[in-house]
Short mmCIF file of C-alpha atoms and ligand atoms in Angstrom, two decimals:
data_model
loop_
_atom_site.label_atom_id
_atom_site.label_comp_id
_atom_site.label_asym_id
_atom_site.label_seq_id
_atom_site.Cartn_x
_atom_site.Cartn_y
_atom_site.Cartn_z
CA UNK A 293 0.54 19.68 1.43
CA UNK A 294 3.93 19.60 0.56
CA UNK A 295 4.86 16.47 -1.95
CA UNK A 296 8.09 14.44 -1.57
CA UNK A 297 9.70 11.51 -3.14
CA UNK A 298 12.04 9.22 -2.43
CA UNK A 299 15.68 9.90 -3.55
CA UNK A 300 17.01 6.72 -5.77
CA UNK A 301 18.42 4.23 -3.29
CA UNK A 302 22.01 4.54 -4.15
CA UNK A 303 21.87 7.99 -3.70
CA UNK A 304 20.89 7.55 -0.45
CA UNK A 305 23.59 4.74 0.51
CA UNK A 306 26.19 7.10 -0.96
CA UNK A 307 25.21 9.94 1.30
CA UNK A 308 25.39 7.39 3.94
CA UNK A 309 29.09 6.01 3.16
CA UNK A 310 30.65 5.10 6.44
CA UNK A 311 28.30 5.47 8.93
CA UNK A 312 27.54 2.59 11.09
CA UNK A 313 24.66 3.52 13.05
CA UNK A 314 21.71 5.62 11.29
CA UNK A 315 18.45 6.86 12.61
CA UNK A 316 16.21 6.55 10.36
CA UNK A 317 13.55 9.51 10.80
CA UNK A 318 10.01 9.93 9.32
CA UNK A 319 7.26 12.26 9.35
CA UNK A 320 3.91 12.01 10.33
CA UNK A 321 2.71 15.32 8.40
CA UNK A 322 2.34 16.02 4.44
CA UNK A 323 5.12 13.35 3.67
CA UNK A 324 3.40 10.71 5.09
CA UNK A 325 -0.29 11.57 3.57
CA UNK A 326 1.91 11.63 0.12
CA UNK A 327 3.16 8.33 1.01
CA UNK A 328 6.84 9.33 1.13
CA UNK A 329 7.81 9.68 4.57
CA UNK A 330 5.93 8.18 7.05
CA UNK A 331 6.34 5.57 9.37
CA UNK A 332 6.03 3.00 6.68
CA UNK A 333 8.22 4.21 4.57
CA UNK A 334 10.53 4.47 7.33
CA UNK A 335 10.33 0.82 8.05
CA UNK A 336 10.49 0.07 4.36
CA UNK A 337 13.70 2.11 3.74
CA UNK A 338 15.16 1.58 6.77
CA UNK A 339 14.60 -3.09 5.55
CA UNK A 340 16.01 -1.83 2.43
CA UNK A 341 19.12 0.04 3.50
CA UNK A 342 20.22 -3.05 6.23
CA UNK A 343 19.99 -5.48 3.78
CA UNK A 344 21.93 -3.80 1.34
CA UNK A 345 24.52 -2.90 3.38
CA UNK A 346 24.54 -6.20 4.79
CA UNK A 347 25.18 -7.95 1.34
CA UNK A 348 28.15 -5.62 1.12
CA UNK A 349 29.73 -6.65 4.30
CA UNK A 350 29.50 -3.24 5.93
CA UNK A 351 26.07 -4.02 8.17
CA UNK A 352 24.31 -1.09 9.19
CA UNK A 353 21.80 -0.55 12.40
CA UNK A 354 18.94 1.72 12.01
CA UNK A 355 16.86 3.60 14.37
CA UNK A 356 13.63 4.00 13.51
CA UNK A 357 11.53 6.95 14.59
CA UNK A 358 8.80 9.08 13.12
CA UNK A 359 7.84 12.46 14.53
CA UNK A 360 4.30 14.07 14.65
CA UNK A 361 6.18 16.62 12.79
CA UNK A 362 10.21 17.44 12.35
CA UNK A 363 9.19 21.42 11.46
CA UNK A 364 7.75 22.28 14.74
CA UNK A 365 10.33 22.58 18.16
CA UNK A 366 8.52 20.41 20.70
CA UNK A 367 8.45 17.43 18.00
CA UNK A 368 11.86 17.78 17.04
CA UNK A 369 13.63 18.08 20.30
CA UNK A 370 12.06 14.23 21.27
CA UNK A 371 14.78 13.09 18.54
CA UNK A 372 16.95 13.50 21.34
CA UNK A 373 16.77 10.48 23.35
CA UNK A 374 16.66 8.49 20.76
CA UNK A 375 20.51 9.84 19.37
CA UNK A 376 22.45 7.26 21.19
CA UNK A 377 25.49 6.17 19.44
CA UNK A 378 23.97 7.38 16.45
CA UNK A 379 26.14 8.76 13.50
CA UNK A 380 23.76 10.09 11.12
CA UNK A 381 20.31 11.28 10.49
CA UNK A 382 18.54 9.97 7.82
CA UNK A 383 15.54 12.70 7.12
CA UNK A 384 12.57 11.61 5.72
CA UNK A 385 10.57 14.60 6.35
CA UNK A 386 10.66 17.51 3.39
CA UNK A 387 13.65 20.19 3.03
CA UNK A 388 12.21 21.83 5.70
CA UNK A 389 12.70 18.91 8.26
CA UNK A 390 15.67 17.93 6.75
CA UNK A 391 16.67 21.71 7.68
CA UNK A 392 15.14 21.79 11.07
CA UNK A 393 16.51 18.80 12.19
CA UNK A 394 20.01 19.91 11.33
CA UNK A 395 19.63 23.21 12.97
CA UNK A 396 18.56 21.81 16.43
CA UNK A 397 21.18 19.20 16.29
CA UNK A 398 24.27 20.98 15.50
CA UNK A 399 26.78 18.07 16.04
CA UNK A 400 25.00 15.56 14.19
CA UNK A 401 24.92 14.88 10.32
CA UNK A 402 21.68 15.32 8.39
CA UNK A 403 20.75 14.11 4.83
CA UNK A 404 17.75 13.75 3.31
CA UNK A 405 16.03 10.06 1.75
CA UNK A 406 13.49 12.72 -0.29
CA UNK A 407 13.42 15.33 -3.08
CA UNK A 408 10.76 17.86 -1.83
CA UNK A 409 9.28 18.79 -5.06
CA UNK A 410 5.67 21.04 -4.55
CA UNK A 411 2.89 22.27 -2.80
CA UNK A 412 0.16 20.27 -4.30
CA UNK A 413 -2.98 18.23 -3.67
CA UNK A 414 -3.46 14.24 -3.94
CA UNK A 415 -5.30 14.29 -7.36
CA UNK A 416 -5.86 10.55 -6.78
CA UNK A 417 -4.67 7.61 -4.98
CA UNK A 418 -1.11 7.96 -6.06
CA UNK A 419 -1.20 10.80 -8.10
CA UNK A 420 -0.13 14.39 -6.63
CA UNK A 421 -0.08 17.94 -8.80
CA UNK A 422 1.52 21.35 -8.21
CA UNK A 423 -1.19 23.40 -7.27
CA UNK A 424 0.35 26.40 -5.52
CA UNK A 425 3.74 28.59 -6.12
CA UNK A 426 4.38 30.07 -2.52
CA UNK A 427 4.26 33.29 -4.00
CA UNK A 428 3.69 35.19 -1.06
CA UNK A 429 0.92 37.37 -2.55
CA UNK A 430 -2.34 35.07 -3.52
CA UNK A 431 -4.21 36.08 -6.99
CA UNK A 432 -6.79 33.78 -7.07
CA UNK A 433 -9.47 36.00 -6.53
CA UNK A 434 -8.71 37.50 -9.55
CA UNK A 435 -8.49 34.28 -11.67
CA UNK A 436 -11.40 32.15 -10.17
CA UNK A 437 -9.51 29.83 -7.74
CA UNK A 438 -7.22 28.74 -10.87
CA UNK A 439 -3.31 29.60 -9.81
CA UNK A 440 -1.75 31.32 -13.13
CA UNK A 441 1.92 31.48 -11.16
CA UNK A 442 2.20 27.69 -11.03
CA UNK A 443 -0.26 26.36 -13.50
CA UNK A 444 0.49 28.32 -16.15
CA UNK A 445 3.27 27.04 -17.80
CA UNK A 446 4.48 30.60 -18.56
CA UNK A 447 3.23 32.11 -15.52
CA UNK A 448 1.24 34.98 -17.30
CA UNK A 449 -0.80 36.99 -15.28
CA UNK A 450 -2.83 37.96 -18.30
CA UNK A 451 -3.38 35.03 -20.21
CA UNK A 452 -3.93 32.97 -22.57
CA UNK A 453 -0.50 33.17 -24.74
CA UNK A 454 -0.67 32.43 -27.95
CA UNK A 455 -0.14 28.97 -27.62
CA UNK A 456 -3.53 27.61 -25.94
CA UNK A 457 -4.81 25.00 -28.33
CA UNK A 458 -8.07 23.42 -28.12
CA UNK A 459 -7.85 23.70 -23.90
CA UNK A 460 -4.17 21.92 -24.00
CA UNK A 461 -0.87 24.25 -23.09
CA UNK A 462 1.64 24.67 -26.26
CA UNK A 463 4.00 23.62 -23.48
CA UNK A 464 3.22 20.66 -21.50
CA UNK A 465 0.02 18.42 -22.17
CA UNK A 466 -1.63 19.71 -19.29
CA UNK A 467 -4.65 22.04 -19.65
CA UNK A 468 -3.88 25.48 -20.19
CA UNK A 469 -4.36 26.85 -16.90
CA UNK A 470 -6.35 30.24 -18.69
CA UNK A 471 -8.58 27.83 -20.03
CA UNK A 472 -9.08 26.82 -16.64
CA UNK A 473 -9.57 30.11 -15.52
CA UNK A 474 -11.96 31.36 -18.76
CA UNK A 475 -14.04 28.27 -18.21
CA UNK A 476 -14.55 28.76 -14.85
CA UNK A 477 -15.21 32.67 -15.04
CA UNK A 478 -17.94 32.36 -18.23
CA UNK A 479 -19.58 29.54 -16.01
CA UNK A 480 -19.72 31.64 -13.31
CA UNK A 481 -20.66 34.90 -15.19
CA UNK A 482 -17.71 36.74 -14.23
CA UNK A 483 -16.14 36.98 -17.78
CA UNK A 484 -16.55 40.85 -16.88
CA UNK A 485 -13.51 40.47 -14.25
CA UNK A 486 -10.96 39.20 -17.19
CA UNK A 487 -11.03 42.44 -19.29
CA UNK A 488 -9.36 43.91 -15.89
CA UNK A 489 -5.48 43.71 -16.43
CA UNK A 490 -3.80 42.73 -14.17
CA UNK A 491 -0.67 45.00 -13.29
CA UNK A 492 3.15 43.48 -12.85
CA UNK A 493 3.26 41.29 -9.75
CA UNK A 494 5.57 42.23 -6.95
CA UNK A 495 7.98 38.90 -7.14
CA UNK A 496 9.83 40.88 -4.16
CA UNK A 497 7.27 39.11 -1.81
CA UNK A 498 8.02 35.93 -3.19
CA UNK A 499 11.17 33.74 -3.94
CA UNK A 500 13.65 36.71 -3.21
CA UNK A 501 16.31 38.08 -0.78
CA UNK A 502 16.02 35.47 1.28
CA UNK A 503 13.99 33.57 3.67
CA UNK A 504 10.97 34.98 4.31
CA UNK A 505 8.98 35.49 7.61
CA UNK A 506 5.65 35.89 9.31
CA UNK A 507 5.64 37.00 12.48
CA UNK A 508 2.17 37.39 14.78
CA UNK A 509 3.10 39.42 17.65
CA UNK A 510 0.06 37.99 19.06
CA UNK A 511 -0.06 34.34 19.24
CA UNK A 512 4.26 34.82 20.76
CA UNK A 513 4.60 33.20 24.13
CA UNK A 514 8.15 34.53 24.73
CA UNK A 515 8.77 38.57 24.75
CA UNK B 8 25.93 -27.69 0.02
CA UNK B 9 22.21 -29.44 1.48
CA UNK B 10 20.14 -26.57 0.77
CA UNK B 11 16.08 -26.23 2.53
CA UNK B 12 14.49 -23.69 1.12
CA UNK B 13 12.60 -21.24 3.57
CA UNK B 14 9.50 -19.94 2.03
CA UNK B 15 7.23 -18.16 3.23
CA UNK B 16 3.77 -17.90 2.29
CA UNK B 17 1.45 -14.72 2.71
CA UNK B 18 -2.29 -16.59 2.27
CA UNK B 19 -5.49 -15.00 2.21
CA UNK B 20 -7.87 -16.81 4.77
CA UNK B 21 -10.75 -16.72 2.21
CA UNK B 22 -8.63 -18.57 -0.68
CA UNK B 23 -5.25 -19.90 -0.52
CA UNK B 24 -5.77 -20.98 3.42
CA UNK B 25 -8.89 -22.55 2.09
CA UNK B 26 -7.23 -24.23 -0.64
CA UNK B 27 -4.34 -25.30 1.88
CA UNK B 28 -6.93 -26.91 4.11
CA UNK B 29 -8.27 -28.81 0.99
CA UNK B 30 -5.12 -30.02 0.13
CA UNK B 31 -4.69 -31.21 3.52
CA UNK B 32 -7.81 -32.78 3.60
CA UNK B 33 -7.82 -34.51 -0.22
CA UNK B 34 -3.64 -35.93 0.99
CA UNK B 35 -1.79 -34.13 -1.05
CA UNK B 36 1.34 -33.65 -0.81
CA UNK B 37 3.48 -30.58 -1.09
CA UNK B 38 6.97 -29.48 0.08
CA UNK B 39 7.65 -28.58 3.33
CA UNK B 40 9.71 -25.96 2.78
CA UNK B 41 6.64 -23.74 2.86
CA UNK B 42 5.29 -21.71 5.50
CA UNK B 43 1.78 -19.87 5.55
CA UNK B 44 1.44 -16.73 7.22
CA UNK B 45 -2.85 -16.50 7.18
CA UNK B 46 -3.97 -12.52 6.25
CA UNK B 47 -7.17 -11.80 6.19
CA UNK B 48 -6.87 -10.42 2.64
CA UNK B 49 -3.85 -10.30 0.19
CA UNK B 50 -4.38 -6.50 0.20
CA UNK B 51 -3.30 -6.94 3.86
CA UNK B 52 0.38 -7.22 2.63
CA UNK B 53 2.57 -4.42 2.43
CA UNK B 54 5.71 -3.96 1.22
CA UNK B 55 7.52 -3.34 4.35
CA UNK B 56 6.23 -7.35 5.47
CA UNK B 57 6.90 -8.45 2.39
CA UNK B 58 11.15 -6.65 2.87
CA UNK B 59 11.20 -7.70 6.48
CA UNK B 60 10.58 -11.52 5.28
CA UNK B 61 13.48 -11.52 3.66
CA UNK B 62 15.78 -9.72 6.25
CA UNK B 63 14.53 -12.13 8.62
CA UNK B 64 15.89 -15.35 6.54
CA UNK B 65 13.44 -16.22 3.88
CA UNK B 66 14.81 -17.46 0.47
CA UNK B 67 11.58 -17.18 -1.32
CA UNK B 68 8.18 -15.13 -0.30
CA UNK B 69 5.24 -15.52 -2.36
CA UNK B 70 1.54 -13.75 -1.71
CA UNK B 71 -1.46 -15.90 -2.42
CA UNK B 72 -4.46 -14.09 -2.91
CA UNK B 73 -7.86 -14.92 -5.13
CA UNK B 74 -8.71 -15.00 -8.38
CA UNK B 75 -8.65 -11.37 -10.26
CA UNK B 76 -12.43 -10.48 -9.56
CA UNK B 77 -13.39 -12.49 -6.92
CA UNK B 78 -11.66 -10.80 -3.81
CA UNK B 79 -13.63 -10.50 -0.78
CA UNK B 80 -12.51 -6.92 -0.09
CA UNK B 81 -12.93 -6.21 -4.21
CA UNK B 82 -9.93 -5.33 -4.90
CA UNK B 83 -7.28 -6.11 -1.92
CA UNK B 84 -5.74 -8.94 -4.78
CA UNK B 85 -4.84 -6.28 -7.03
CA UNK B 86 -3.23 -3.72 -4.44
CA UNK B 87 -0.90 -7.06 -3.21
CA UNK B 88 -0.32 -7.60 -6.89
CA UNK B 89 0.82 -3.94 -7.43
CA UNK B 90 2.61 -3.72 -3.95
CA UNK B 91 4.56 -7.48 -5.13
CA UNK B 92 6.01 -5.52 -8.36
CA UNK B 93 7.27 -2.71 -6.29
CA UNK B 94 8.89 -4.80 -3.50
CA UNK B 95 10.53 -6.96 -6.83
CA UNK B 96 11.94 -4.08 -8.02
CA UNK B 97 13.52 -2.93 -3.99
CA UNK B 98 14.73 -6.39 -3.91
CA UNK B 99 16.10 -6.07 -7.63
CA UNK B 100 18.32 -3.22 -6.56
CA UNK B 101 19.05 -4.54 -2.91
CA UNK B 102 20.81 -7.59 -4.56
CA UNK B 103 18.22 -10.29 -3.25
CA UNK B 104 16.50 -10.40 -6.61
CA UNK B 105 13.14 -9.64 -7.17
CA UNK B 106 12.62 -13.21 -8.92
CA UNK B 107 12.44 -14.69 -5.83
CA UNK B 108 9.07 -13.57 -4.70
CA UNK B 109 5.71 -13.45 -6.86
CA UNK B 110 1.89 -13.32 -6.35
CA UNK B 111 -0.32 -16.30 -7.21
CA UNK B 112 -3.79 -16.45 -7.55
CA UNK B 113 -6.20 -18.97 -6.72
CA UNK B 114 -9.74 -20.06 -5.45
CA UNK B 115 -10.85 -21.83 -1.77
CA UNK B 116 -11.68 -24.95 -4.04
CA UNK B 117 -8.24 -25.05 -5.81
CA UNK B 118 -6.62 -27.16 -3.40
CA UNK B 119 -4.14 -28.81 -6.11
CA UNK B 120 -3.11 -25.94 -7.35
CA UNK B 121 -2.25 -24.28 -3.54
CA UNK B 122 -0.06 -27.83 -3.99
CA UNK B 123 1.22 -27.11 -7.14
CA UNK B 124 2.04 -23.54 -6.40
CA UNK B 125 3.88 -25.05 -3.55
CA UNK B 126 5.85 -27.04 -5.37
CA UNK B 127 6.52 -24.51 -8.36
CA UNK B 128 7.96 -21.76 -5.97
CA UNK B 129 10.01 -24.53 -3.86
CA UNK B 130 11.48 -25.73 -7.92
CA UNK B 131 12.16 -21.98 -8.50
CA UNK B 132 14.24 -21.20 -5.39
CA UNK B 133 16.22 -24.56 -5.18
CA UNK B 134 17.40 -23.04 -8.65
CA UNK B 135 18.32 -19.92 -7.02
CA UNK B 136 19.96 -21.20 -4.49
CA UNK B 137 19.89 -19.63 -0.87
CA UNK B 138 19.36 -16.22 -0.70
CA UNK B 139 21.99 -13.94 -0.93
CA UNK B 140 21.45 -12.44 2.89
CA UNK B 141 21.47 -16.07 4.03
CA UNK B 142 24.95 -16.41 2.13
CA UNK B 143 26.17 -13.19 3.58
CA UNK B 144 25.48 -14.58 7.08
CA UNK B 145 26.94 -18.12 6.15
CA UNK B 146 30.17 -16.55 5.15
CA UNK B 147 30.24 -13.86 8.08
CA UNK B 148 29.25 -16.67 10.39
CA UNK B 149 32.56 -18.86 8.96
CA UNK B 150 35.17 -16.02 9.17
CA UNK B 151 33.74 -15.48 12.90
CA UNK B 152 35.05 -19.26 13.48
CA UNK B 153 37.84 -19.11 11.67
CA UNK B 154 39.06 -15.62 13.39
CA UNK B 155 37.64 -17.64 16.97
CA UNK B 156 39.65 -20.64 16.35
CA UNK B 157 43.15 -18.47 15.90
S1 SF4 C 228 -1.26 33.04 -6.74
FE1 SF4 C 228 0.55 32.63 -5.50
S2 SF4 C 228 -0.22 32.09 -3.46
FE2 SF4 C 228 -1.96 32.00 -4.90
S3 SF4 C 228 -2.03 29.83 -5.50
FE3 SF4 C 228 -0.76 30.88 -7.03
S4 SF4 C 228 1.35 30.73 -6.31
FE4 SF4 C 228 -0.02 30.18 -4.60
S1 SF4 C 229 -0.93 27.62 -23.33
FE1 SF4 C 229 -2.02 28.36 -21.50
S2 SF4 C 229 -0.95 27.40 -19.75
FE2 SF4 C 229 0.35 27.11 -21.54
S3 SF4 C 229 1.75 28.82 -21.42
FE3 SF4 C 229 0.06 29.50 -22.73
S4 SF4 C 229 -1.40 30.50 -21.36
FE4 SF4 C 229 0.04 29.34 -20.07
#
């Protein structure tokens, strides 16, 4: 999922400086497994916000709705009815929402309560980690289902660096993700597969030029 | 300025409403200024309750749930305790204060102590004074009068 988290409050009041009326919109997707943005966090930001803006003498009235999902069309476009008088959209979905929101609402003005910060998996109760770098080209059948793009703290395709000290990375107290990934190949009796180098990766298909696209000529309705 | 303190009480029905009943029954007194919202576990209490309790006029919020160990639901007492400390530190930056709720723990039997918690919350916020929303809406009520009576 992606993993959000709240913005510090008085960022949030600053973005919202003047406004008078502000809907207040949450998420039902990965920001509200990740507890950032779903419809109790909208209710809890949405207390927190009137009463400060109360105690300041410029009282504020919130909307509150959450979507099924703000990156998806048919969700978004239900935000409609509910734009009444409204001056400002308070996103509590990811960049992405924050993004789609603003896109099918051209005359409104979007900000966002969150920082969108990975693609990662709930670890535990309350604790999220980075498990995947969007790279656009998957390796992880070379390096036994551990990612070296985002896990490695130098992203090395043919690790370890010199640095990998008793299983810990030289750069963060995390594991060393080739640890990870030697572990899990000797355990496996694949150690064989590692001697294999692997050959530059082609960061065109990832973070570059760009947004990036799929397109399934198949599952299109229109044209 | 005659100041009544409105408190409200989150109480978990297998201690602290117990306890409240006991009191009740063994006569003794507490303020009135108290007033018990029955969950049917601390852990029932989220922070968005606990924010909206204040919003809606409450000077002082307290949860009541049982004794570390001994929760009914294992460990709903502990979740409320951890979900109190964040909704402190919202009302911290807010400007209510987050001194002005807590979490207490206590048994079915501890009926004077439900009392004395009573009491000891009622002490805490008469020291506080009115919340500053209820302020807010004092003042904001006053100007209305004054602009009305121009
Ligand atoms: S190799 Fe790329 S796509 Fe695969 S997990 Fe790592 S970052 Fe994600
Ligand atoms: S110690 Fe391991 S995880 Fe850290 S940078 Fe080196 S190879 Fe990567």
């Amino acid at each position: 999922m992606i993993v959000a988290e709240a913005k510090p409050l008085e960022e949030i009041l600053d973005s919202l400086k003047g406004m008078s009326k502000v809907l207040v919109a949450g998420c039902g997707g990965c920001v509200a497994v990740c507890l950032a943005g779903g419809e109790k966090e909208v209710g809890i930001m949405a207390s927190a916000l009137r009463m400060k803006r109360e105690l300041a003498g410029e009282p504020l009235v919130t909307v509150e709705e959450t979507l099924t999902r703000q990156c998806d069309p048919e969700y978004v476009k239900e935000l409609g009815k509910k734009l009444d008088g409204v001056d400002c959209i308070l996103s509590m979905a990811c960049g992405v929402g924050v993004q789609f929101l603003a896109e099918h609402y051209p005359d409104m003005w979007v900000v966002p309560a969150l920082n969108t910060k990975f693609a990662g998996a709930t670890i535990e109760h309350g604790l999220w980690e980075e498990r995947c770098g969007l790279c656009g080209e998957c390796v992880l059948a070379q390096t036994g289902g551990v990612c070296p793009v985002i896990r490695c703290a130098k992203s090395l395709l043919n690790g370890p660096c010199g640095g990998s000290q008793n299983g810990k990375c030289e750069v963060k107290p995390n594991a060393c993700a080739w640890q990870l990934i030697y572990d899990r190949m000797k355990s496996l009796g694949r150690l064989e597969q590692l001697v294999e180098v692997a050959e530059a990766k082609d960061w065109s298909k990832s973070r570059d030029g760009g947004p990036r696209q799929v397109v399934r000529e198949d599952v299109k309705i229109d044209g | 300025m005659d100041f009544n303190p409105k408190i409200v009480a989150f109480c978990c029905y297998y201690c602290a409403y117990s306890a409240a009943d006991l009191a009740g029954s063994l006569r003794l007194q507490y303020p009135p200024t108290v007033r018990m919202i029955e969950q049917p576990c601390s852990g029932k209490v989220d922070i968005r309750l606990l924010l909206e309790a204040f919003e809606d006029g409450a000077d002082g919020v307290y949860v009541a749930g049982c004794l570390e160990g001994d929760c009914h639901f294992l460990k709903g007492n502990i979740r409320a305790k951890k979900r109190v400390n964040a909704a402190k530190k919202i009302l911290d930056k807010i400007g209510i204060g987050g001194e002005r709720l807590e979490m207490f723990n206590l048994s079915g039997s501890m009926g004077p102590r439900f009392a004395e918690i009573a009491t000891e919350m009622t002490n805490r916020i008469l020291e506080l004074g009115p919340s500053p929303l209820r302020q807010a809406r004092q003042a904001e009520g006053e100007n209305r009068e004054e602009e009305a009576s121009k």
